[in-house]
Amino acid sequence: MFEPTPLPDARAHVVVVGGGYAGTVAANHLRINADLDITVVNSRPVFVERIRLHQLAAGSGTATVEYGTLLGEGIELVVDTVDRIDSVARRLLLASGNHLDYDYLIYAVGSTGAVPAVPGAAEFGYLLADLDGATRLRHTLIDMPAEAPVVVVGGGLTGIEAAGELAEQGRPVTLVCGGPLGHSLSKRGRRSVAKQLRKLGVEVLEAVAVSEVRWDAVVLSDHTVLPSAATVWTAGFEVPDLAARSGLRTDALGRLLTDETLTSADDARIVAAGDCAAPSDRPLRMSCQAAGPLGAQAANTVLSRIAGEAPAVLSQAFVGQCISLGRSHGTVQLSRSDDTAVNVVVGGRTGAAIKEAICKGTLWSVRREAAKPGTYFWFKSGKRSAQLPIEQQARPDQVPLGSQ
Ligand SMILES: Cc1cc2nc3c(=O)[nH]c(=O)nc-3n(C[C@H](O)[C@H](O)[C@H](O)COP(=O)(O)OP(=O)(O)OC[C@H]3O[C@@H](n4cnc5c(N)ncnc54)[C@H](O)[C@@H]3O)c2cc1C
């Protein structure tokens, strides 16, 4: 791998692809060096708060925010989609037909809902993991009678949050888990979630999976046909294929393969952050809990390279999993720094208050970094070697029993 030399005479241009949690923190953190030109390219003119998409779908909240104060002074926002990265020419080809040249690139394109392989699911299911899917579901729900049945597929965190939110709005909801409810939670965590879902009237099916989705029903693995006026698919996230399409090495899901400094395995000028990064092929859990810190660390790697210094290796500790169960209840599952759950939870209204404070705090910390670059805080850990293998992580929400 070549060692880039500092650029003494020219201002370096750093382009951040993706203005989500990782991309905004990265762009703001780069402003520590006042001599950089910083551009964020994002497909939409607004920031999507993906952690509130279940609220948008259920009608209990919104999930978009103007970039305004989320990006620090001097950062240019280009609303466009990157079609291809030409890493040899250091050029981005945009969907508009324009192009952007870069000296360093931070790759932060995030993730989306995985298009399910189950028959009928792609056609009739609603993906909750991106703005388009959540908005489509919202419009369908508005037109549906309140008593029409809704099936949520996926017993992971997104499925649990979606089921709770929809049930609190008075919808009859069945949650088909295809395995244990909240498999990443501790015993207490699962009990806390199950209790509140029960109170909200959600029927939880753990032992069956969905084997077919129809326009008005789902077929379960035990051949039961369950009426469903709207089927919400939360099982599985995937990553945009931009890196793979551009000839950069990725893992099986499409995350950019990097070393522990988040630098692409193929190109020292490309650094990844957030859901689309696979450091040492051992990615962190897809979460905004990891995305922000990864954004700051990706920016640090670029800053170090520009300064001609060796970049630091990744250090990030998880603290827990926060789950909303409607607006008034929540479960906060505490974890070890490697993201394994400990048998300690905070539930009920206190859990809901903590979750809401964290959602607000996430944007607050992006804004603070925009106003005062270098103030972004995250928990660090020397325990990367203990990072959980992907199949044991909490997100992406997975449905075992062959349902996807
Ligand atoms: C319903 C739901 C609830 C969740 N709750 C939680 C939670 O409580 N806690 C938690 O930690 N995590 C939660 N998550 C996960 C969390 O939202 C993601 O892990 C997080 O958004 C990842 O941040 P990111 O910056 O990597 O990517 P994203 O937030 O996905 O941002 C990526 C950005 O890149 C843009 N982009 C993509 N491709 C291109 C391109 N080619 N050109 C230009 N722009 C592009 C996208 O438009 C997007 O703005 C939840 C997710 C969902 C769906």
Coordinates of C-alpha atoms and ligand atoms in Angstrom, one line a residue:
M1 CA 0.0 0.0 0.0
F2 CA 1.5 3.4 -1.0
E3 CA 2.0 6.1 1.6
P4 CA 0.4 9.3 0.3
T5 CA 2.5 12.4 0.8
P6 CA 1.1 15.6 2.3
L7 CA 0.0 18.2 -0.1
P8 CA 2.0 21.3 0.9
D9 CA 0.9 23.6 -2.0
A10 CA -2.7 22.7 -2.7
R11 CA -5.7 22.5 -0.5
A12 CA -6.7 18.8 -0.3
H13 CA -10.2 18.1 -1.3
V14 CA -11.9 15.4 0.8
V15 CA -15.2 14.1 -0.5
V16 CA -17.6 12.3 1.9
V17 CA -20.1 10.0 0.0
G18 CA -23.2 9.7 2.2
G19 CA -24.6 12.2 4.6
G20 CA -26.0 9.9 7.2
Y21 CA -24.8 9.6 10.8
A22 CA -21.2 8.5 9.8
G23 CA -20.9 10.9 6.9
T24 CA -22.0 14.0 8.8
V25 CA -19.7 13.3 11.8
A26 CA -16.8 12.6 9.4
A27 CA -17.3 15.8 7.4
N28 CA -17.6 17.9 10.5
H29 CA -14.6 16.3 12.2
L30 CA -12.4 17.0 9.1
R31 CA -12.8 20.7 9.9
I32 CA -10.2 20.2 12.6
N33 CA -7.9 21.0 9.6
A34 CA -9.0 24.4 8.4
D35 CA -7.0 24.0 5.1
L36 CA -9.3 21.3 3.6
D37 CA -12.0 21.6 1.0
I38 CA -14.8 19.3 2.2
T39 CA -17.7 18.1 0.1
V40 CA -20.6 15.8 1.2
V41 CA -22.4 14.1 -1.6
N42 CA -25.8 12.8 -0.6
S43 CA -28.7 11.4 -2.6
R44 CA -31.3 13.5 -0.8
P45 CA -31.4 17.1 0.2
V46 CA -32.4 16.2 3.8
F47 CA -30.8 14.1 6.5
V48 CA -32.7 10.9 7.2
E49 CA -33.0 9.9 10.9
R50 CA -33.2 6.2 10.1
I51 CA -33.6 5.4 13.8
R52 CA -37.1 7.1 13.6
L53 CA -38.3 5.4 10.5
H54 CA -40.7 3.1 12.4
Q55 CA -42.3 6.3 13.9
L56 CA -42.7 7.8 10.4
A57 CA -44.4 4.6 9.2
A58 CA -46.7 4.5 12.2
G59 CA -47.6 8.1 12.1
S60 CA -46.1 8.9 15.5
G61 CA -43.2 11.0 14.3
T62 CA -41.1 12.3 11.5
A63 CA -37.7 11.1 10.3
T64 CA -36.2 13.9 8.1
V65 CA -34.2 16.9 9.2
E66 CA -32.8 19.8 7.2
Y67 CA -29.0 19.6 6.9
G68 CA -28.7 23.3 8.0
T69 CA -26.8 23.2 11.3
L70 CA -25.9 19.5 10.9
L71 CA -23.0 20.5 8.6
G72 CA -20.3 22.9 9.7
E73 CA -19.5 26.1 7.9
G74 CA -17.7 25.8 4.6
I75 CA -18.8 22.2 4.0
E76 CA -20.3 21.9 0.5
L77 CA -23.4 19.7 0.2
V78 CA -23.9 18.2 -3.3
V79 CA -27.3 16.5 -3.7
D80 CA -26.6 13.8 -6.2
T81 CA -26.0 10.0 -6.3
V82 CA -22.5 8.7 -6.8
D83 CA -22.7 6.1 -9.7
R84 CA -19.1 5.0 -9.7
I85 CA -15.8 5.6 -8.0
D86 CA -12.9 5.9 -10.4
S87 CA -10.1 5.3 -7.9
V88 CA -7.3 5.5 -10.4
A89 CA -8.4 9.0 -11.6
R90 CA -9.7 9.9 -8.1
R91 CA -12.9 10.9 -9.6
L92 CA -16.6 10.3 -8.7
L93 CA -19.1 9.9 -11.5
L94 CA -22.5 11.3 -10.5
A95 CA -26.0 10.2 -11.6
S96 CA -26.5 13.8 -12.8
G97 CA -23.7 13.3 -15.4
N98 CA -21.4 15.6 -13.4
H99 CA -18.2 14.4 -11.8
L100 CA -16.2 15.3 -8.7
D101 CA -12.5 14.9 -8.2
Y102 CA -11.1 14.1 -4.8
D103 CA -7.8 13.8 -3.0
Y104 CA -9.3 11.6 -0.2
L105 CA -12.7 9.9 -0.1
I106 CA -14.7 8.9 2.9
Y107 CA -17.1 6.1 1.9
A108 CA -20.2 6.3 4.1
V109 CA -23.1 5.1 2.0
G110 CA -24.8 3.2 4.9
S111 CA -27.2 0.4 4.4
T112 CA -30.8 -0.3 3.3
G113 CA -33.3 -3.1 3.8
A114 CA -32.4 -6.4 2.1
V115 CA -34.7 -7.3 -0.7
P116 CA -36.1 -10.6 0.6
A117 CA -35.8 -13.8 -1.3
V118 CA -39.1 -15.2 0.1
P119 CA -41.7 -15.5 -2.7
G120 CA -44.0 -12.4 -2.8
A121 CA -42.0 -10.5 -0.2
A122 CA -40.3 -8.1 -2.6
E123 CA -43.6 -7.5 -4.4
F124 CA -46.0 -7.2 -1.4
G125 CA -43.8 -6.5 1.6
Y126 CA -42.8 -3.1 2.9
L127 CA -39.2 -2.5 3.8
L128 CA -38.8 -0.3 6.8
A129 CA -35.0 0.3 6.7
D130 CA -35.1 3.3 4.3
L131 CA -37.1 6.4 3.8
D132 CA -38.9 5.3 0.6
G133 CA -40.1 2.0 2.2
A134 CA -41.2 3.7 5.4
T135 CA -43.0 6.4 3.5
R136 CA -44.8 3.9 1.3
L137 CA -45.9 2.0 4.3
R138 CA -47.2 5.2 5.9
H139 CA -49.3 5.9 2.9
T140 CA -50.8 2.4 2.8
L141 CA -51.6 2.5 6.5
I142 CA -53.4 5.9 6.1
D143 CA -55.7 4.3 3.6
M144 CA -56.3 1.1 5.7
P145 CA -59.0 0.7 8.2
A146 CA -57.6 0.7 11.8
E147 CA -58.8 -2.9 12.4
A148 CA -56.9 -4.3 9.3
P149 CA -54.3 -6.8 10.4
V150 CA -50.6 -6.0 10.1
V151 CA -47.8 -8.6 10.1
V152 CA -44.3 -7.6 11.0
V153 CA -41.6 -10.0 9.9
G154 CA -38.4 -10.2 11.9
G155 CA -37.9 -10.6 15.6
G156 CA -34.8 -8.4 15.8
L157 CA -34.6 -4.9 17.1
T158 CA -36.2 -3.2 14.0
G159 CA -39.1 -5.7 14.0
I160 CA -39.7 -5.3 17.7
E161 CA -39.7 -1.5 17.4
A162 CA -42.0 -1.5 14.4
A163 CA -44.5 -3.9 16.0
G164 CA -44.6 -1.9 19.2
E165 CA -45.1 1.4 17.4
L166 CA -47.8 0.2 15.1
A167 CA -49.7 -1.6 17.9
E168 CA -49.6 1.5 20.1
Q169 CA -51.4 3.3 17.2
G170 CA -54.2 0.8 17.6
R171 CA -53.2 -1.6 14.8
P172 CA -53.7 -5.4 15.3
V173 CA -50.1 -6.6 14.9
T174 CA -48.6 -10.1 14.7
L175 CA -44.8 -10.3 14.9
V176 CA -43.4 -13.3 13.1
C177 CA -39.9 -13.8 14.6
G178 CA -38.7 -17.0 12.9
G179 CA -36.7 -17.7 16.0
P180 CA -36.3 -16.2 19.5
L181 CA -37.7 -12.7 20.0
G182 CA -34.8 -10.3 20.3
H183 CA -32.1 -12.9 19.9
S184 CA -29.3 -10.4 20.7
L185 CA -30.9 -9.5 24.1
S186 CA -30.3 -11.1 27.5
K187 CA -33.0 -13.1 29.2
R188 CA -34.1 -10.1 31.1
G189 CA -34.1 -8.0 28.0
R190 CA -36.3 -10.5 26.1
R191 CA -38.6 -10.7 29.1
S192 CA -38.9 -6.9 29.3
V193 CA -39.6 -6.6 25.5
A194 CA -42.1 -9.5 25.5
K195 CA -44.0 -8.1 28.5
Q196 CA -44.5 -4.7 26.8
L197 CA -45.4 -6.2 23.4
R198 CA -48.0 -8.3 25.2
K199 CA -49.5 -5.2 26.9
L200 CA -49.7 -3.5 23.5
G201 CA -51.6 -6.5 22.2
V202 CA -48.9 -7.7 19.8
E203 CA -49.1 -11.5 19.0
V204 CA -45.5 -12.8 19.0
L205 CA -44.8 -16.0 17.0
E206 CA -41.3 -17.3 17.6
A207 CA -41.5 -20.9 16.3
V208 CA -42.5 -20.1 12.7
A209 CA -41.1 -18.1 9.8
V210 CA -42.8 -16.5 6.8
S211 CA -42.4 -18.6 3.7
E212 CA -44.6 -16.6 1.3
V213 CA -46.1 -13.1 1.2
R214 CA -49.4 -12.5 -0.6
W215 CA -51.1 -9.2 -1.2
D216 CA -53.6 -9.9 1.6
A217 CA -51.8 -12.6 3.7
V218 CA -48.6 -14.3 4.7
V219 CA -48.0 -18.0 4.6
L220 CA -46.1 -19.4 7.6
S221 CA -43.6 -22.2 7.6
D222 CA -46.2 -24.5 9.3
H223 CA -48.6 -23.7 6.3
T224 CA -50.9 -21.4 8.3
V225 CA -52.2 -18.6 6.2
L226 CA -52.3 -15.4 8.3
P227 CA -54.4 -12.5 7.0
S228 CA -52.2 -9.4 6.5
A229 CA -53.3 -6.1 4.9
A230 CA -49.7 -4.8 5.2
T231 CA -46.6 -7.0 5.7
V232 CA -43.7 -5.1 7.1
W233 CA -40.3 -6.8 6.2
T234 CA -37.6 -6.0 8.7
A235 CA -35.5 -9.1 8.3
G236 CA -32.1 -8.2 6.9
F237 CA -30.1 -5.2 5.9
E238 CA -27.9 -4.9 2.8
V239 CA -25.3 -2.3 1.7
P240 CA -25.3 -0.3 -1.6
D241 CA -23.1 -2.0 -4.2
L242 CA -21.2 1.1 -5.2
A243 CA -17.9 -0.1 -3.9
A244 CA -18.2 -3.5 -5.5
R245 CA -19.4 -1.9 -8.8
S246 CA -16.3 0.3 -8.6
G247 CA -14.0 -2.6 -8.4
L248 CA -13.1 -2.2 -4.7
R249 CA -13.0 -5.3 -2.5
T250 CA -16.0 -5.8 -0.3
D251 CA -17.3 -8.5 2.0
A252 CA -20.3 -10.7 1.0
L253 CA -22.8 -8.0 2.0
G254 CA -21.0 -5.3 0.0
R255 CA -19.3 -3.5 2.9
L256 CA -15.9 -2.0 1.9
L257 CA -13.0 -4.2 3.2
T258 CA -10.6 -2.1 5.2
D259 CA -7.8 -2.4 7.6
E260 CA -8.1 -1.4 11.3
T261 CA -7.6 2.3 10.3
L262 CA -10.7 2.0 8.1
T263 CA -8.5 2.4 5.0
S264 CA -9.7 0.4 1.9
A265 CA -7.8 -2.8 1.3
D266 CA -7.3 -1.5 -2.3
D267 CA -6.6 2.2 -2.0
A268 CA -5.0 4.3 0.8
R269 CA -7.0 7.4 -0.3
I270 CA -10.4 5.7 0.4
V271 CA -11.5 5.3 4.0
A272 CA -14.9 3.8 5.1
A273 CA -17.2 4.6 7.9
G274 CA -20.6 3.4 9.2
D275 CA -22.7 0.5 8.1
C276 CA -20.8 0.1 4.9
A277 CA -17.4 -0.5 6.5
A278 CA -15.9 -4.0 7.2
P279 CA -12.7 -3.4 9.1
S280 CA -10.5 -6.6 8.9
D281 CA -13.6 -8.4 7.6
R282 CA -15.0 -8.2 11.1
P283 CA -17.6 -5.4 10.8
L284 CA -19.1 -3.7 13.8
R285 CA -22.9 -4.0 14.4
M286 CA -24.8 -1.8 11.9
S287 CA -25.9 0.9 14.2
C288 CA -25.8 4.7 14.6
Q289 CA -24.1 3.9 17.9
A290 CA -21.1 2.7 15.8
A291 CA -21.6 5.0 12.7
G292 CA -20.8 8.3 14.4
P293 CA -17.6 7.1 16.1
L294 CA -16.5 5.4 12.8
G295 CA -17.1 8.7 11.0
A296 CA -14.9 10.5 13.4
Q297 CA -12.2 7.8 13.2
A298 CA -12.4 7.7 9.4
A299 CA -11.8 11.5 9.4
N300 CA -8.9 11.1 11.8
T301 CA -7.3 8.6 9.4
V302 CA -7.6 11.1 6.5
L303 CA -6.3 13.9 8.7
S304 CA -3.3 11.8 9.7
R305 CA -2.5 10.8 6.2
I306 CA -2.6 14.4 5.0
A307 CA -0.3 15.3 7.9
G308 CA 2.1 12.5 6.9
E309 CA 1.5 10.7 10.1
A310 CA 0.5 7.1 10.8
P311 CA -3.3 6.8 11.4
A312 CA -4.6 5.3 14.6
V313 CA -6.3 2.0 14.7
L314 CA -10.0 1.6 15.4
S315 CA -11.3 1.8 18.9
Q316 CA -15.0 1.8 19.8
A317 CA -16.9 0.3 22.6
F318 CA -20.6 -0.5 22.6
V319 CA -22.7 0.3 25.6
G320 CA -26.0 -1.4 24.9
Q321 CA -29.1 -1.7 22.7
C322 CA -31.9 0.8 23.1
I323 CA -35.4 -0.3 21.9
S324 CA -38.5 1.8 21.8
L325 CA -41.8 0.0 22.4
G326 CA -44.2 2.7 21.4
R327 CA -43.7 6.2 22.7
S328 CA -44.1 5.5 26.4
H329 CA -42.1 2.4 27.0
G330 CA -38.7 1.1 26.1
T331 CA -36.0 -1.4 27.0
V332 CA -32.4 -0.4 27.4
Q333 CA -30.2 -3.5 27.2
L334 CA -26.8 -2.9 28.7
S335 CA -23.8 -4.7 27.1
R336 CA -20.1 -5.3 27.4
S337 CA -17.9 -3.2 25.2
D338 CA -17.8 -6.0 22.6
D339 CA -21.6 -5.7 22.2
T340 CA -22.5 -8.9 24.1
A341 CA -25.6 -8.3 26.3
V342 CA -25.3 -8.5 30.1
N343 CA -28.3 -9.4 32.1
V344 CA -29.1 -5.8 33.1
V345 CA -31.9 -3.8 31.6
V346 CA -33.8 -0.6 32.2
G347 CA -37.4 -0.9 31.1
G348 CA -40.7 0.9 31.1
R349 CA -41.0 4.7 31.0
T350 CA -37.4 5.2 32.1
G351 CA -36.3 3.0 29.2
A352 CA -38.4 5.1 26.8
A353 CA -37.0 8.3 28.2
I354 CA -33.4 7.1 27.8
K355 CA -34.1 5.9 24.2
E356 CA -35.6 9.3 23.3
A357 CA -32.7 11.2 24.9
I358 CA -30.3 9.1 22.9
C359 CA -32.2 9.7 19.6
K360 CA -32.1 13.5 20.3
G361 CA -28.5 13.3 21.6
T362 CA -27.4 11.6 18.3
L363 CA -28.3 14.7 16.3
W364 CA -27.1 17.0 19.1
S365 CA -23.7 15.5 18.9
V366 CA -23.5 15.9 15.1
R367 CA -24.5 19.6 15.5
R368 CA -22.0 20.1 18.2
E369 CA -19.2 18.7 16.1
A370 CA -20.4 21.0 13.3
A371 CA -20.1 24.0 15.6
K372 CA -16.9 22.8 17.4
P373 CA -14.9 20.3 15.3
G374 CA -13.0 17.9 17.5
T375 CA -15.5 17.8 20.4
Y376 CA -17.2 14.5 19.2
F377 CA -17.1 12.0 22.0
W378 CA -17.3 8.2 21.9
F379 CA -16.5 5.3 24.2
K380 CA -13.3 3.6 23.3
S381 CA -12.2 0.0 23.9
G382 CA -9.0 -2.0 23.3
K383 CA -11.2 -5.1 22.8
R384 CA -11.5 -5.2 19.0
S385 CA -10.3 -8.8 19.0
A386 CA -13.4 -9.8 20.9
Q387 CA -15.7 -8.2 18.4
L388 CA -18.7 -10.5 17.7
P389 CA -18.8 -12.3 14.4
I390 CA -21.5 -10.9 12.2
E391 CA -24.0 -13.7 12.6
Q392 CA -24.2 -13.0 16.4
Q393 CA -24.8 -9.2 16.1
A394 CA -28.0 -7.5 16.9
R395 CA -28.4 -5.6 13.6
P396 CA -29.0 -6.4 10.8
D397 CA -32.2 -8.0 12.0
Q398 CA -32.0 -11.6 11.1
V399 CA -34.7 -14.2 10.9
P400 CA -33.4 -17.7 11.3
L401 CA -35.4 -20.8 10.3
G402 CA -34.8 -20.1 6.6
S403 CA -37.4 -17.4 6.2
Q404 CA -35.2 -15.3 4.1
Ligands
LIG1 C1 -36.2 1.5 12.0 C2 -34.7 1.6 12.4 C3 -34.4 1.8 13.7 C4 -33.1 1.8 14.1 N1 -32.8 2.1 15.4 C5 -31.5 2.1 15.8 C6 -31.1 2.4 17.2 O1 -32.0 2.6 18.0 N2 -29.8 2.5 17.5 C7 -28.8 2.3 16.6 O2 -27.7 2.4 16.9 N3 -29.1 2.0 15.3 C8 -30.4 2.0 14.9 N4 -30.7 1.7 13.5 C9 -29.6 1.5 12.6 C10 -29.1 2.8 12.1 O3 -30.1 3.6 11.6 C11 -28.0 2.6 11.0 O4 -27.1 1.7 11.5 C12 -27.3 4.0 10.7 O5 -28.3 4.8 10.0 C13 -26.0 3.8 9.9 O6 -25.5 5.1 9.7 P1 -24.7 5.4 8.4 O7 -24.2 6.8 8.4 O8 -23.6 4.3 8.2 O9 -25.7 5.2 7.1 P2 -27.1 5.9 6.8 O10 -27.7 6.5 7.9 O11 -27.8 4.8 6.0 O12 -26.6 7.1 5.8 C14 -26.1 6.8 4.5 C15 -26.4 8.0 3.6 O13 -25.7 7.7 2.3 C16 -26.5 8.1 1.3 N5 -26.1 7.4 0.1 C17 -26.2 6.1 -0.1 N6 -25.7 5.8 -1.3 C18 -25.3 6.9 -1.9 C19 -24.7 7.3 -3.1 N7 -24.4 6.3 -4.0 N8 -24.5 8.6 -3.4 C20 -24.8 9.5 -2.5 N9 -25.3 9.3 -1.3 C21 -25.6 8.0 -1.0 C22 -27.9 7.8 1.8 O14 -28.9 8.5 1.1 C23 -27.8 8.2 3.3 O15 -28.2 9.5 3.5 C24 -32.0 1.6 13.1 C25 -32.4 1.4 11.8 C26 -33.7 1.4 11.4 C27 -34.1 1.1 10.0

